Amino acid sequence: AQTVTQSQPEMSVQEAETVTLSCTYDTSESDYYLFWYKQPPSRQMILVIRQEAYKQQNATENRFSVNFQKAAKSFSLKISDSQLGDAAMYFCAYRGIQGAQKLVFGQGTRLTINP
Amino acid sequence: NAGVTQTPKFRILKIGQSMTLQCTQDMNHNYMYWYRQDPGMGLKLIYYSVGAGITDKGEVPNGYNVSRSTTEDFPLRLELAAPSQTSVYFCAGAGGPVYEQYFGPGTRLTVT
């Protein structure tokens, strides 16, 4: 079974600075998707960024980018120019490409932005 | 286009009571899911469905039941509620070329 591990329960960063959230995963599959979701206090799950494992190029979405290391099974999220609105829980998630497309989530990292 | 809607938003149950959490999606997604999120934890899959009439267990199905009589609706039934079922419940639908999952706003359930 696939597992996702986020080893940082909490992180904090100064506004306008850069922060990196870590995620590792375990799988025997060669093709899959990886995701970062944001959960603000409203508890809505918001997709931040998606990475396809067959793509070597790291995904980027505005201030959010990932460092995908397939051999190391590592998938970190970098947030540049942090803003107060980035404060939230961040979840890393894995999804295979076969079958029912089920998501496997990590435990989450709570990100605090200091003004 | 409302996406995925869940009702109720909040509910308090007494031990042993039963209830149904409603989930409806208007995106014509074949795939639907129920997750639970315990305090300070990630989401865990309870049940899922790949189409009307087809359901299957996820990681934590005990104490729950589901049905999928239509593409739009995927209700989650709790029988004999227990304190261990205190959690936030999320419904999601998935479709499109990469089966992106779209989440509802969640239901906070407390069992006392």
mmCIF file with all atom_site columns, C-alpha atoms in Angstrom:
data_model
loop_
_atom_site.group_PDB
_atom_site.id
_atom_site.type_symbol
_atom_site.label_atom_id
_atom_site.label_alt_id
_atom_site.label_comp_id
_atom_site.label_asym_id
_atom_site.label_entity_id
_atom_site.label_seq_id
_atom_site.pdbx_PDB_ins_code
_atom_site.Cartn_x
_atom_site.Cartn_y
_atom_site.Cartn_z
_atom_site.occupancy
_atom_site.B_iso_or_equiv
_atom_site.pdbx_formal_charge
_atom_site.auth_seq_id
_atom_site.auth_comp_id
_atom_site.auth_asym_id
_atom_site.auth_atom_id
_atom_site.pdbx_PDB_model_num
ATOM 1   C CA . ALA A 1 1   ? 0.000   0.000  0.000   1.00 0.00 ? 1   ALA A CA 1
ATOM 2   C CA . GLN A 1 2   ? 1.121   3.525  -0.677  1.00 0.00 ? 2   GLN A CA 1
ATOM 3   C CA . THR A 1 3   ? 2.058   5.826  2.193   1.00 0.00 ? 3   THR A CA 1
ATOM 4   C CA . VAL A 1 4   ? 2.681   9.556  2.393   1.00 0.00 ? 4   VAL A CA 1
ATOM 5   C CA . THR A 1 5   ? 4.751   11.153 5.165   1.00 0.00 ? 5   THR A CA 1
ATOM 6   C CA . GLN A 1 6   ? 5.007   14.806 6.122   1.00 0.00 ? 6   GLN A CA 1
ATOM 7   C CA . SER A 1 7   ? 7.664   15.113 8.799   1.00 0.00 ? 7   SER A CA 1
ATOM 8   C CA . GLN A 1 8   ? 7.043   18.777 9.691   1.00 0.00 ? 8   GLN A CA 1
ATOM 9   C CA . PRO A 1 9   ? 3.905   19.151 11.839  1.00 0.00 ? 9   PRO A CA 1
ATOM 10  C CA . GLU A 1 10  ? 4.368   22.934 11.942  1.00 0.00 ? 10  GLU A CA 1
ATOM 11  C CA . MET A 1 11  ? 6.322   25.541 10.015  1.00 0.00 ? 11  MET A CA 1
ATOM 12  C CA . SER A 1 12  ? 6.474   29.306 10.222  1.00 0.00 ? 12  SER A CA 1
ATOM 13  C CA . VAL A 1 13  ? 7.833   31.960 7.887   1.00 0.00 ? 13  VAL A CA 1
ATOM 14  C CA . GLN A 1 14  ? 8.069   35.727 7.762   1.00 0.00 ? 14  GLN A CA 1
ATOM 15  C CA . GLU A 1 15  ? 5.785   37.464 5.325   1.00 0.00 ? 15  GLU A CA 1
ATOM 16  C CA . ALA A 1 16  ? 7.442   37.907 1.894   1.00 0.00 ? 16  ALA A CA 1
ATOM 17  C CA . GLU A 1 17  ? 9.997   35.174 2.639   1.00 0.00 ? 17  GLU A CA 1
ATOM 18  C CA . THR A 1 18  ? 10.253  31.706 1.082   1.00 0.00 ? 18  THR A CA 1
ATOM 19  C CA . VAL A 1 19  ? 9.335   28.459 2.816   1.00 0.00 ? 19  VAL A CA 1
ATOM 20  C CA . THR A 1 20  ? 9.634   24.817 1.792   1.00 0.00 ? 20  THR A CA 1
ATOM 21  C CA . LEU A 1 21  ? 7.331   22.055 3.023   1.00 0.00 ? 21  LEU A CA 1
ATOM 22  C CA . SER A 1 22  ? 8.591   18.470 2.836   1.00 0.00 ? 22  SER A CA 1
ATOM 23  C CA . CYS A 1 23  ? 6.830   15.293 1.743   1.00 0.00 ? 23  CYS A CA 1
ATOM 24  C CA . THR A 1 24  ? 8.042   11.763 1.113   1.00 0.00 ? 24  THR A CA 1
ATOM 25  C CA . TYR A 1 25  ? 6.040   8.848  -0.194  1.00 0.00 ? 25  TYR A CA 1
ATOM 26  C CA . ASP A 1 26  ? 6.359   5.150  -0.751  1.00 0.00 ? 26  ASP A CA 1
ATOM 27  C CA . THR A 1 27  ? 5.032   3.291  -3.772  1.00 0.00 ? 27  THR A CA 1
ATOM 28  C CA . SER A 1 28  ? 5.949   0.433  -6.068  1.00 0.00 ? 28  SER A CA 1
ATOM 29  C CA . GLU A 1 29  ? 4.128   2.018  -9.015  1.00 0.00 ? 29  GLU A CA 1
ATOM 30  C CA . SER A 1 30  ? 6.064   3.747  -11.767 1.00 0.00 ? 30  SER A CA 1
ATOM 31  C CA . ASP A 1 31  ? 3.391   6.218  -12.806 1.00 0.00 ? 31  ASP A CA 1
ATOM 32  C CA . TYR A 1 32  ? 1.230   8.278  -10.474 1.00 0.00 ? 32  TYR A CA 1
ATOM 33  C CA . TYR A 1 33  ? 0.177   11.793 -9.483  1.00 0.00 ? 33  TYR A CA 1
ATOM 34  C CA . LEU A 1 34  ? 1.266   13.865 -6.516  1.00 0.00 ? 34  LEU A CA 1
ATOM 35  C CA . PHE A 1 35  ? -0.649  16.815 -5.111  1.00 0.00 ? 35  PHE A CA 1
ATOM 36  C CA . TRP A 1 36  ? -0.434  19.585 -2.558  1.00 0.00 ? 36  TRP A CA 1
ATOM 37  C CA . TYR A 1 37  ? -3.726  20.688 -1.009  1.00 0.00 ? 37  TYR A CA 1
ATOM 38  C CA . LYS A 1 38  ? -4.286  23.750 1.154   1.00 0.00 ? 38  LYS A CA 1
ATOM 39  C CA . GLN A 1 39  ? -6.844  23.725 3.966   1.00 0.00 ? 39  GLN A CA 1
ATOM 40  C CA . PRO A 1 40  ? -7.476  27.175 5.470   1.00 0.00 ? 40  PRO A CA 1
ATOM 41  C CA . PRO A 1 41  ? -9.502  27.647 8.672   1.00 0.00 ? 41  PRO A CA 1
ATOM 42  C CA . SER A 1 42  ? -12.677 27.463 6.559   1.00 0.00 ? 42  SER A CA 1
ATOM 43  C CA . ARG A 1 43  ? -11.644 23.746 6.186   1.00 0.00 ? 43  ARG A CA 1
ATOM 44  C CA . GLN A 1 44  ? -12.279 23.784 2.428   1.00 0.00 ? 44  GLN A CA 1
ATOM 45  C CA . MET A 1 45  ? -9.769  21.563 0.597   1.00 0.00 ? 45  MET A CA 1
ATOM 46  C CA . ILE A 1 46  ? -8.117  23.600 -2.165  1.00 0.00 ? 46  ILE A CA 1
ATOM 47  C CA . LEU A 1 47  ? -5.832  22.086 -4.780  1.00 0.00 ? 47  LEU A CA 1
ATOM 48  C CA . VAL A 1 48  ? -2.574  24.042 -4.907  1.00 0.00 ? 48  VAL A CA 1
ATOM 49  C CA . ILE A 1 49  ? -0.484  22.120 -7.406  1.00 0.00 ? 49  ILE A CA 1
ATOM 50  C CA . ARG A 1 50  ? -0.273  18.784 -9.220  1.00 0.00 ? 50  ARG A CA 1
ATOM 51  C CA . GLN A 1 51  ? 2.720   16.810 -10.514 1.00 0.00 ? 51  GLN A CA 1
ATOM 52  C CA . GLU A 1 52  ? 2.596   13.880 -12.924 1.00 0.00 ? 52  GLU A CA 1
ATOM 53  C CA . ALA A 1 53  ? 5.339   11.371 -12.152 1.00 0.00 ? 53  ALA A CA 1
ATOM 54  C CA . TYR A 1 54  ? 6.201   10.808 -15.815 1.00 0.00 ? 54  TYR A CA 1
ATOM 55  C CA . LYS A 1 55  ? 7.029   14.496 -16.240 1.00 0.00 ? 55  LYS A CA 1
ATOM 56  C CA . GLN A 1 56  ? 10.582  15.408 -15.279 1.00 0.00 ? 56  GLN A CA 1
ATOM 57  C CA . GLN A 1 57  ? 9.827   19.115 -15.203 1.00 0.00 ? 57  GLN A CA 1
ATOM 58  C CA . ASN A 1 58  ? 8.763   20.428 -11.829 1.00 0.00 ? 58  ASN A CA 1
ATOM 59  C CA . ALA A 1 59  ? 5.268   21.941 -11.720 1.00 0.00 ? 59  ALA A CA 1
ATOM 60  C CA . THR A 1 60  ? 4.789   25.617 -10.919 1.00 0.00 ? 60  THR A CA 1
ATOM 61  C CA . GLU A 1 61  ? 1.689   27.693 -10.190 1.00 0.00 ? 61  GLU A CA 1
ATOM 62  C CA . ASN A 1 62  ? 2.481   31.357 -9.663  1.00 0.00 ? 62  ASN A CA 1
ATOM 63  C CA . ARG A 1 63  ? 4.261   31.583 -6.257  1.00 0.00 ? 63  ARG A CA 1
ATOM 64  C CA . PHE A 1 64  ? 4.018   27.821 -5.671  1.00 0.00 ? 64  PHE A CA 1
ATOM 65  C CA . SER A 1 65  ? 6.494   25.329 -7.089  1.00 0.00 ? 65  SER A CA 1
ATOM 66  C CA . VAL A 1 66  ? 7.542   21.782 -6.331  1.00 0.00 ? 66  VAL A CA 1
ATOM 67  C CA . ASN A 1 67  ? 10.819  19.902 -6.196  1.00 0.00 ? 67  ASN A CA 1
ATOM 68  C CA . PHE A 1 68  ? 9.973   16.401 -7.410  1.00 0.00 ? 68  PHE A CA 1
ATOM 69  C CA . GLN A 1 69  ? 12.711  13.826 -6.880  1.00 0.00 ? 69  GLN A CA 1
ATOM 70  C CA . LYS A 1 70  ? 11.302  10.543 -8.214  1.00 0.00 ? 70  LYS A CA 1
ATOM 71  C CA . ALA A 1 71  ? 14.217  8.314  -7.281  1.00 0.00 ? 71  ALA A CA 1
ATOM 72  C CA . ALA A 1 72  ? 14.236  9.663  -3.736  1.00 0.00 ? 72  ALA A CA 1
ATOM 73  C CA . LYS A 1 73  ? 10.402  9.602  -3.578  1.00 0.00 ? 73  LYS A CA 1
ATOM 74  C CA . SER A 1 74  ? 10.407  13.183 -2.398  1.00 0.00 ? 74  SER A CA 1
ATOM 75  C CA . PHE A 1 75  ? 7.930   15.929 -3.276  1.00 0.00 ? 75  PHE A CA 1
ATOM 76  C CA . SER A 1 76  ? 8.477   19.284 -1.552  1.00 0.00 ? 76  SER A CA 1
ATOM 77  C CA . LEU A 1 77  ? 6.426   22.466 -1.945  1.00 0.00 ? 77  LEU A CA 1
ATOM 78  C CA . LYS A 1 78  ? 8.111   25.861 -2.136  1.00 0.00 ? 78  LYS A CA 1
ATOM 79  C CA . ILE A 1 79  ? 6.067   28.972 -1.443  1.00 0.00 ? 79  ILE A CA 1
ATOM 80  C CA . SER A 1 80  ? 7.752   32.171 -2.550  1.00 0.00 ? 80  SER A CA 1
ATOM 81  C CA . ASP A 1 81  ? 6.901   35.684 -1.354  1.00 0.00 ? 81  ASP A CA 1
ATOM 82  C CA . SER A 1 82  ? 4.727   34.266 1.445   1.00 0.00 ? 82  SER A CA 1
ATOM 83  C CA . GLN A 1 83  ? 1.483   36.113 2.097   1.00 0.00 ? 83  GLN A CA 1
ATOM 84  C CA . LEU A 1 84  ? -0.774  36.181 5.138   1.00 0.00 ? 84  LEU A CA 1
ATOM 85  C CA . GLY A 1 85  ? -3.403  34.339 3.116   1.00 0.00 ? 85  GLY A CA 1
ATOM 86  C CA . ASP A 1 86  ? -1.045  31.387 2.728   1.00 0.00 ? 86  ASP A CA 1
ATOM 87  C CA . ALA A 1 87  ? -1.524  30.476 6.392   1.00 0.00 ? 87  ALA A CA 1
ATOM 88  C CA . ALA A 1 88  ? -3.225  27.070 6.424   1.00 0.00 ? 88  ALA A CA 1
ATOM 89  C CA . MET A 1 89  ? -2.742  23.336 6.789   1.00 0.00 ? 89  MET A CA 1
ATOM 90  C CA . TYR A 1 90  ? -0.980  21.868 3.775   1.00 0.00 ? 90  TYR A CA 1
ATOM 91  C CA . PHE A 1 91  ? -1.462  18.245 2.787   1.00 0.00 ? 91  PHE A CA 1
ATOM 92  C CA . CYS A 1 92  ? 0.630   16.203 0.427   1.00 0.00 ? 92  CYS A CA 1
ATOM 93  C CA . ALA A 1 93  ? -1.306  13.476 -1.418  1.00 0.00 ? 93  ALA A CA 1
ATOM 94  C CA . TYR A 1 94  ? -0.576  10.558 -3.732  1.00 0.00 ? 94  TYR A CA 1
ATOM 95  C CA . ARG A 1 95  ? -2.796  9.015  -6.361  1.00 0.00 ? 95  ARG A CA 1
ATOM 96  C CA . GLY A 1 96  ? -2.162  6.058  -8.627  1.00 0.00 ? 96  GLY A CA 1
ATOM 97  C CA . ILE A 1 97  ? -3.291  6.120  -12.245 1.00 0.00 ? 97  ILE A CA 1
ATOM 98  C CA . GLN A 1 98  ? -5.147  2.805  -12.217 1.00 0.00 ? 98  GLN A CA 1
ATOM 99  C CA . GLY A 1 99  ? -8.459  1.848  -10.709 1.00 0.00 ? 99  GLY A CA 1
ATOM 100 C CA . ALA A 1 100 ? -10.564 4.176  -8.594  1.00 0.00 ? 100 ALA A CA 1
ATOM 101 C CA . GLN A 1 101 ? -8.112  7.116  -8.446  1.00 0.00 ? 101 GLN A CA 1
ATOM 102 C CA . LYS A 1 102 ? -8.056  7.114  -4.647  1.00 0.00 ? 102 LYS A CA 1
ATOM 103 C CA . LEU A 1 103 ? -6.051  9.774  -2.822  1.00 0.00 ? 103 LEU A CA 1
ATOM 104 C CA . VAL A 1 104 ? -3.663  8.900  0.011   1.00 0.00 ? 104 VAL A CA 1
ATOM 105 C CA . PHE A 1 105 ? -2.922  11.872 2.266   1.00 0.00 ? 105 PHE A CA 1
ATOM 106 C CA . GLY A 1 106 ? -0.056  12.776 4.544   1.00 0.00 ? 106 GLY A CA 1
ATOM 107 C CA . GLN A 1 107 ? -0.625  14.023 8.072   1.00 0.00 ? 107 GLN A CA 1
ATOM 108 C CA . GLY A 1 108 ? -0.346  17.680 7.151   1.00 0.00 ? 108 GLY A CA 1
ATOM 109 C CA . THR A 1 109 ? 1.887   20.661 7.963   1.00 0.00 ? 109 THR A CA 1
ATOM 110 C CA . ARG A 1 110 ? 0.465   23.733 9.656   1.00 0.00 ? 110 ARG A CA 1
ATOM 111 C CA . LEU A 1 111 ? 1.999   26.851 8.105   1.00 0.00 ? 111 LEU A CA 1
ATOM 112 C CA . THR A 1 112 ? 2.014   30.119 10.023  1.00 0.00 ? 112 THR A CA 1
ATOM 113 C CA . ILE A 1 113 ? 2.888   33.408 8.352   1.00 0.00 ? 113 ILE A CA 1
ATOM 114 C CA . ASN A 1 114 ? 4.432   36.023 10.646  1.00 0.00 ? 114 ASN A CA 1
ATOM 115 C CA . PRO A 1 115 ? 3.750   39.643 9.639   1.00 0.00 ? 115 PRO A CA 1
ATOM 116 C CA . ASN B 2 1   ? -22.804 25.075 -11.051 1.00 0.00 ? 1   ASN B CA 1
ATOM 117 C CA . ALA B 2 2   ? -22.482 24.381 -7.303  1.00 0.00 ? 2   ALA B CA 1
ATOM 118 C CA . GLY B 2 3   ? -19.825 21.634 -7.542  1.00 0.00 ? 3   GLY B CA 1
ATOM 119 C CA . VAL B 2 4   ? -20.010 19.294 -4.547  1.00 0.00 ? 4   VAL B CA 1
ATOM 120 C CA . THR B 2 5   ? -22.483 20.155 -1.800  1.00 0.00 ? 5   THR B CA 1
ATOM 121 C CA . GLN B 2 6   ? -22.793 18.532 1.616   1.00 0.00 ? 6   GLN B CA 1
ATOM 122 C CA . THR B 2 7   ? -25.490 18.749 4.243   1.00 0.00 ? 7   THR B CA 1
ATOM 123 C CA . PRO B 2 8   ? -25.608 19.342 7.125   1.00 0.00 ? 8   PRO B CA 1
ATOM 124 C CA . LYS B 2 9   ? -22.601 21.552 7.923   1.00 0.00 ? 9   LYS B CA 1
ATOM 125 C CA . PHE B 2 10  ? -22.670 20.632 11.611  1.00 0.00 ? 10  PHE B CA 1
ATOM 126 C CA . ARG B 2 11  ? -24.380 17.925 13.625  1.00 0.00 ? 11  ARG B CA 1
ATOM 127 C CA . ILE B 2 12  ? -24.293 16.639 17.185  1.00 0.00 ? 12  ILE B CA 1
ATOM 128 C CA . LEU B 2 13  ? -25.395 13.047 17.745  1.00 0.00 ? 13  LEU B CA 1
ATOM 129 C CA . LYS B 2 14  ? -25.904 11.037 20.868  1.00 0.00 ? 14  LYS B CA 1
ATOM 130 C CA . ILE B 2 15  ? -24.225 7.651  21.174  1.00 0.00 ? 15  ILE B CA 1
ATOM 131 C CA . GLY B 2 16  ? -26.303 5.012  19.419  1.00 0.00 ? 16  GLY B CA 1
ATOM 132 C CA . GLN B 2 17  ? -28.196 7.410  17.152  1.00 0.00 ? 17  GLN B CA 1
ATOM 133 C CA . SER B 2 18  ? -28.021 7.134  13.399  1.00 0.00 ? 18  SER B CA 1
ATOM 134 C CA . MET B 2 19  ? -27.902 9.700  10.623  1.00 0.00 ? 19  MET B CA 1
ATOM 135 C CA . THR B 2 20  ? -27.215 10.196 6.946   1.00 0.00 ? 20  THR B CA 1
ATOM 136 C CA . LEU B 2 21  ? -24.712 12.704 5.599   1.00 0.00 ? 21  LEU B CA 1
ATOM 137 C CA . GLN B 2 22  ? -25.828 13.950 2.209   1.00 0.00 ? 22  GLN B CA 1
ATOM 138 C CA . CYS B 2 23  ? -23.519 14.607 -0.738  1.00 0.00 ? 23  CYS B CA 1
ATOM 139 C CA . THR B 2 24  ? -24.571 15.847 -4.168  1.00 0.00 ? 24  THR B CA 1
ATOM 140 C CA . GLN B 2 25  ? -22.477 16.825 -7.169  1.00 0.00 ? 25  GLN B CA 1
ATOM 141 C CA . ASP B 2 26  ? -23.582 18.559 -10.355 1.00 0.00 ? 26  ASP B CA 1
ATOM 142 C CA . MET B 2 27  ? -20.405 17.973 -12.379 1.00 0.00 ? 27  MET B CA 1
ATOM 143 C CA . ASN B 2 28  ? -21.514 14.614 -13.814 1.00 0.00 ? 28  ASN B CA 1
ATOM 144 C CA . HIS B 2 29  ? -18.516 12.915 -12.204 1.00 0.00 ? 29  HIS B CA 1
ATOM 145 C CA . ASN B 2 30  ? -18.595 9.143  -12.161 1.00 0.00 ? 30  ASN B CA 1
ATOM 146 C CA . TYR B 2 31  ? -16.197 8.830  -9.230  1.00 0.00 ? 31  TYR B CA 1
ATOM 147 C CA . MET B 2 32  ? -17.196 9.899  -5.731  1.00 0.00 ? 32  MET B CA 1
ATOM 148 C CA . TYR B 2 33  ? -15.527 9.499  -2.344  1.00 0.00 ? 33  TYR B CA 1
ATOM 149 C CA . TRP B 2 34  ? -16.121 9.897  1.371   1.00 0.00 ? 34  TRP B CA 1
ATOM 150 C CA . TYR B 2 35  ? -13.228 10.847 3.639   1.00 0.00 ? 35  TYR B CA 1
ATOM 151 C CA . ARG B 2 36  ? -12.964 11.551 7.337   1.00 0.00 ? 36  ARG B CA 1
ATOM 152 C CA . GLN B 2 37  ? -10.499 13.943 8.934   1.00 0.00 ? 37  GLN B CA 1
ATOM 153 C CA . ASP B 2 38  ? -9.703  13.524 12.596  1.00 0.00 ? 38  ASP B CA 1
ATOM 154 C CA . PRO B 2 39  ? -8.230  16.498 14.505  1.00 0.00 ? 39  PRO B CA 1
ATOM 155 C CA . GLY B 2 40  ? -4.695  17.313 13.385  1.00 0.00 ? 40  GLY B CA 1
ATOM 156 C CA . MET B 2 41  ? -4.653  14.504 10.826  1.00 0.00 ? 41  MET B CA 1
ATOM 157 C CA . GLY B 2 42  ? -4.927  13.998 7.109   1.00 0.00 ? 42  GLY B CA 1
ATOM 158 C CA . LEU B 2 43  ? -7.967  12.628 5.321   1.00 0.00 ? 43  LEU B CA 1
ATOM 159 C CA . LYS B 2 44  ? -8.705  8.910  5.328   1.00 0.00 ? 44  LYS B CA 1
ATOM 160 C CA . LEU B 2 45  ? -10.918 7.195  2.767   1.00 0.00 ? 45  LEU B CA 1
ATOM 161 C CA . ILE B 2 46  ? -14.121 5.621  4.105   1.00 0.00 ? 46  ILE B CA 1
ATOM 162 C CA . TYR B 2 47  ? -15.944 4.500  0.953   1.00 0.00 ? 47  TYR B CA 1
ATOM 163 C CA . TYR B 2 48  ? -15.842 5.260  -2.733  1.00 0.00 ? 48  TYR B CA 1
ATOM 164 C CA . SER B 2 49  ? -17.913 4.716  -5.864  1.00 0.00 ? 49  SER B CA 1
ATOM 165 C CA . VAL B 2 50  ? -16.869 4.504  -9.500  1.00 0.00 ? 50  VAL B CA 1
ATOM 166 C CA . GLY B 2 51  ? -20.391 4.848  -10.824 1.00 0.00 ? 51  GLY B CA 1
ATOM 167 C CA . ALA B 2 52  ? -24.073 4.487  -10.027 1.00 0.00 ? 52  ALA B CA 1
ATOM 168 C CA . GLY B 2 53  ? -24.741 1.149  -8.360  1.00 0.00 ? 53  GLY B CA 1
ATOM 169 C CA . ILE B 2 54  ? -21.049 0.468  -7.598  1.00 0.00 ? 54  ILE B CA 1
ATOM 170 C CA . THR B 2 55  ? -19.490 1.091  -4.191  1.00 0.00 ? 55  THR B CA 1
ATOM 171 C CA . ASP B 2 56  ? -16.451 -0.240 -2.371  1.00 0.00 ? 56  ASP B CA 1
ATOM 172 C CA . LYS B 2 57  ? -14.717 0.061  0.986   1.00 0.00 ? 57  LYS B CA 1
ATOM 173 C CA . GLY B 2 58  ? -11.822 2.360  1.629   1.00 0.00 ? 58  GLY B CA 1
ATOM 174 C CA . GLU B 2 59  ? -9.317  2.379  4.482   1.00 0.00 ? 59  GLU B CA 1
ATOM 175 C CA . VAL B 2 60  ? -11.744 2.981  7.403   1.00 0.00 ? 60  VAL B CA 1
ATOM 176 C CA . PRO B 2 61  ? -15.238 1.639  6.478   1.00 0.00 ? 61  PRO B CA 1
ATOM 177 C CA . ASN B 2 62  ? -16.338 0.162  9.812   1.00 0.00 ? 62  ASN B CA 1
ATOM 178 C CA . GLY B 2 63  ? -19.497 1.761  11.197  1.00 0.00 ? 63  GLY B CA 1
ATOM 179 C CA . TYR B 2 64  ? -20.528 3.295  7.870   1.00 0.00 ? 64  TYR B CA 1
ATOM 180 C CA . ASN B 2 65  ? -22.581 2.420  4.822   1.00 0.00 ? 65  ASN B CA 1
ATOM 181 C CA . VAL B 2 66  ? -23.072 4.086  1.456   1.00 0.00 ? 66  VAL B CA 1
ATOM 182 C CA . SER B 2 67  ? -25.302 3.832  -1.572  1.00 0.00 ? 67  SER B CA 1
ATOM 183 C CA . ARG B 2 68  ? -25.080 5.270  -5.081  1.00 0.00 ? 68  ARG B CA 1
ATOM 184 C CA . SER B 2 69  ? -28.431 5.066  -6.807  1.00 0.00 ? 69  SER B CA 1
ATOM 185 C CA . THR B 2 70  ? -27.747 8.056  -9.067  1.00 0.00 ? 70  THR B CA 1
ATOM 186 C CA . THR B 2 71  ? -24.622 9.710  -10.506 1.00 0.00 ? 71  THR B CA 1
ATOM 187 C CA . GLU B 2 72  ? -25.339 12.874 -8.513  1.00 0.00 ? 72  GLU B CA 1
ATOM 188 C CA . ASP B 2 73  ? -25.901 11.549 -4.986  1.00 0.00 ? 73  ASP B CA 1
ATOM 189 C CA . PHE B 2 74  ? -23.632 9.604  -2.652  1.00 0.00 ? 74  PHE B CA 1
ATOM 190 C CA . PRO B 2 75  ? -25.038 9.549  0.904   1.00 0.00 ? 75  PRO B CA 1
ATOM 191 C CA . LEU B 2 76  ? -23.050 8.228  3.872   1.00 0.00 ? 76  LEU B CA 1
ATOM 192 C CA . ARG B 2 77  ? -25.000 6.422  6.596   1.00 0.00 ? 77  ARG B CA 1
ATOM 193 C CA . LEU B 2 78  ? -23.840 6.145  10.204  1.00 0.00 ? 78  LEU B CA 1
ATOM 194 C CA . GLU B 2 79  ? -25.579 3.444  12.226  1.00 0.00 ? 79  GLU B CA 1
ATOM 195 C CA . LEU B 2 80  ? -25.189 3.318  16.001  1.00 0.00 ? 80  LEU B CA 1
ATOM 196 C CA . ALA B 2 81  ? -22.990 6.394  16.292  1.00 0.00 ? 81  ALA B CA 1
ATOM 197 C CA . ALA B 2 82  ? -19.925 6.095  18.536  1.00 0.00 ? 82  ALA B CA 1
ATOM 198 C CA . PRO B 2 83  ? -17.585 8.780  19.978  1.00 0.00 ? 83  PRO B CA 1
ATOM 199 C CA . SER B 2 84  ? -14.840 7.453  17.686  1.00 0.00 ? 84  SER B CA 1
ATOM 200 C CA . GLN B 2 85  ? -16.859 8.752  14.745  1.00 0.00 ? 85  GLN B CA 1
ATOM 201 C CA . THR B 2 86  ? -16.451 12.351 15.891  1.00 0.00 ? 86  THR B CA 1
ATOM 202 C CA . SER B 2 87  ? -14.704 13.872 12.904  1.00 0.00 ? 87  SER B CA 1
ATOM 203 C CA . VAL B 2 88  ? -15.034 16.140 9.889   1.00 0.00 ? 88  VAL B CA 1
ATOM 204 C CA . TYR B 2 89  ? -16.433 14.333 6.873   1.00 0.00 ? 89  TYR B CA 1
ATOM 205 C CA . PHE B 2 90  ? -15.608 15.332 3.312   1.00 0.00 ? 90  PHE B CA 1
ATOM 206 C CA . CYS B 2 91  ? -17.265 14.187 0.131   1.00 0.00 ? 91  CYS B CA 1
ATOM 207 C CA . ALA B 2 92  ? -15.440 14.523 -3.196  1.00 0.00 ? 92  ALA B CA 1
ATOM 208 C CA . GLY B 2 93  ? -16.199 13.946 -6.841  1.00 0.00 ? 93  GLY B CA 1
ATOM 209 C CA . ALA B 2 94  ? -13.691 13.213 -9.595  1.00 0.00 ? 94  ALA B CA 1
ATOM 210 C CA . GLY B 2 95  ? -13.827 13.372 -13.341 1.00 0.00 ? 95  GLY B CA 1
ATOM 211 C CA . GLY B 2 96  ? -12.233 14.851 -16.420 1.00 0.00 ? 96  GLY B CA 1
ATOM 212 C CA . PRO B 2 97  ? -9.040  13.679 -18.152 1.00 0.00 ? 97  PRO B CA 1
ATOM 213 C CA . VAL B 2 98  ? -6.935  13.590 -14.967 1.00 0.00 ? 98  VAL B CA 1
ATOM 214 C CA . TYR B 2 99  ? -9.721  12.713 -12.493 1.00 0.00 ? 99  TYR B CA 1
ATOM 215 C CA . GLU B 2 100 ? -9.185  15.833 -10.427 1.00 0.00 ? 100 GLU B CA 1
ATOM 216 C CA . GLN B 2 101 ? -10.953 15.504 -7.085  1.00 0.00 ? 101 GLN B CA 1
ATOM 217 C CA . TYR B 2 102 ? -13.265 18.339 -6.075  1.00 0.00 ? 102 TYR B CA 1
ATOM 218 C CA . PHE B 2 103 ? -14.186 18.490 -2.413  1.00 0.00 ? 103 PHE B CA 1
ATOM 219 C CA . GLY B 2 104 ? -17.352 19.575 -0.671  1.00 0.00 ? 104 GLY B CA 1
ATOM 220 C CA . PRO B 2 105 ? -17.192 21.982 2.290   1.00 0.00 ? 105 PRO B CA 1
ATOM 221 C CA . GLY B 2 106 ? -17.294 19.225 4.895   1.00 0.00 ? 106 GLY B CA 1
ATOM 222 C CA . THR B 2 107 ? -19.606 18.194 7.742   1.00 0.00 ? 107 THR B CA 1
ATOM 223 C CA . ARG B 2 108 ? -18.423 18.496 11.325  1.00 0.00 ? 108 ARG B CA 1
ATOM 224 C CA . LEU B 2 109 ? -19.935 15.659 13.360  1.00 0.00 ? 109 LEU B CA 1
ATOM 225 C CA . THR B 2 110 ? -19.717 15.310 17.127  1.00 0.00 ? 110 THR B CA 1
ATOM 226 C CA . VAL B 2 111 ? -20.897 12.167 18.904  1.00 0.00 ? 111 VAL B CA 1
ATOM 227 C CA . THR B 2 112 ? -21.396 12.526 22.665  1.00 0.00 ? 112 THR B CA 1
#
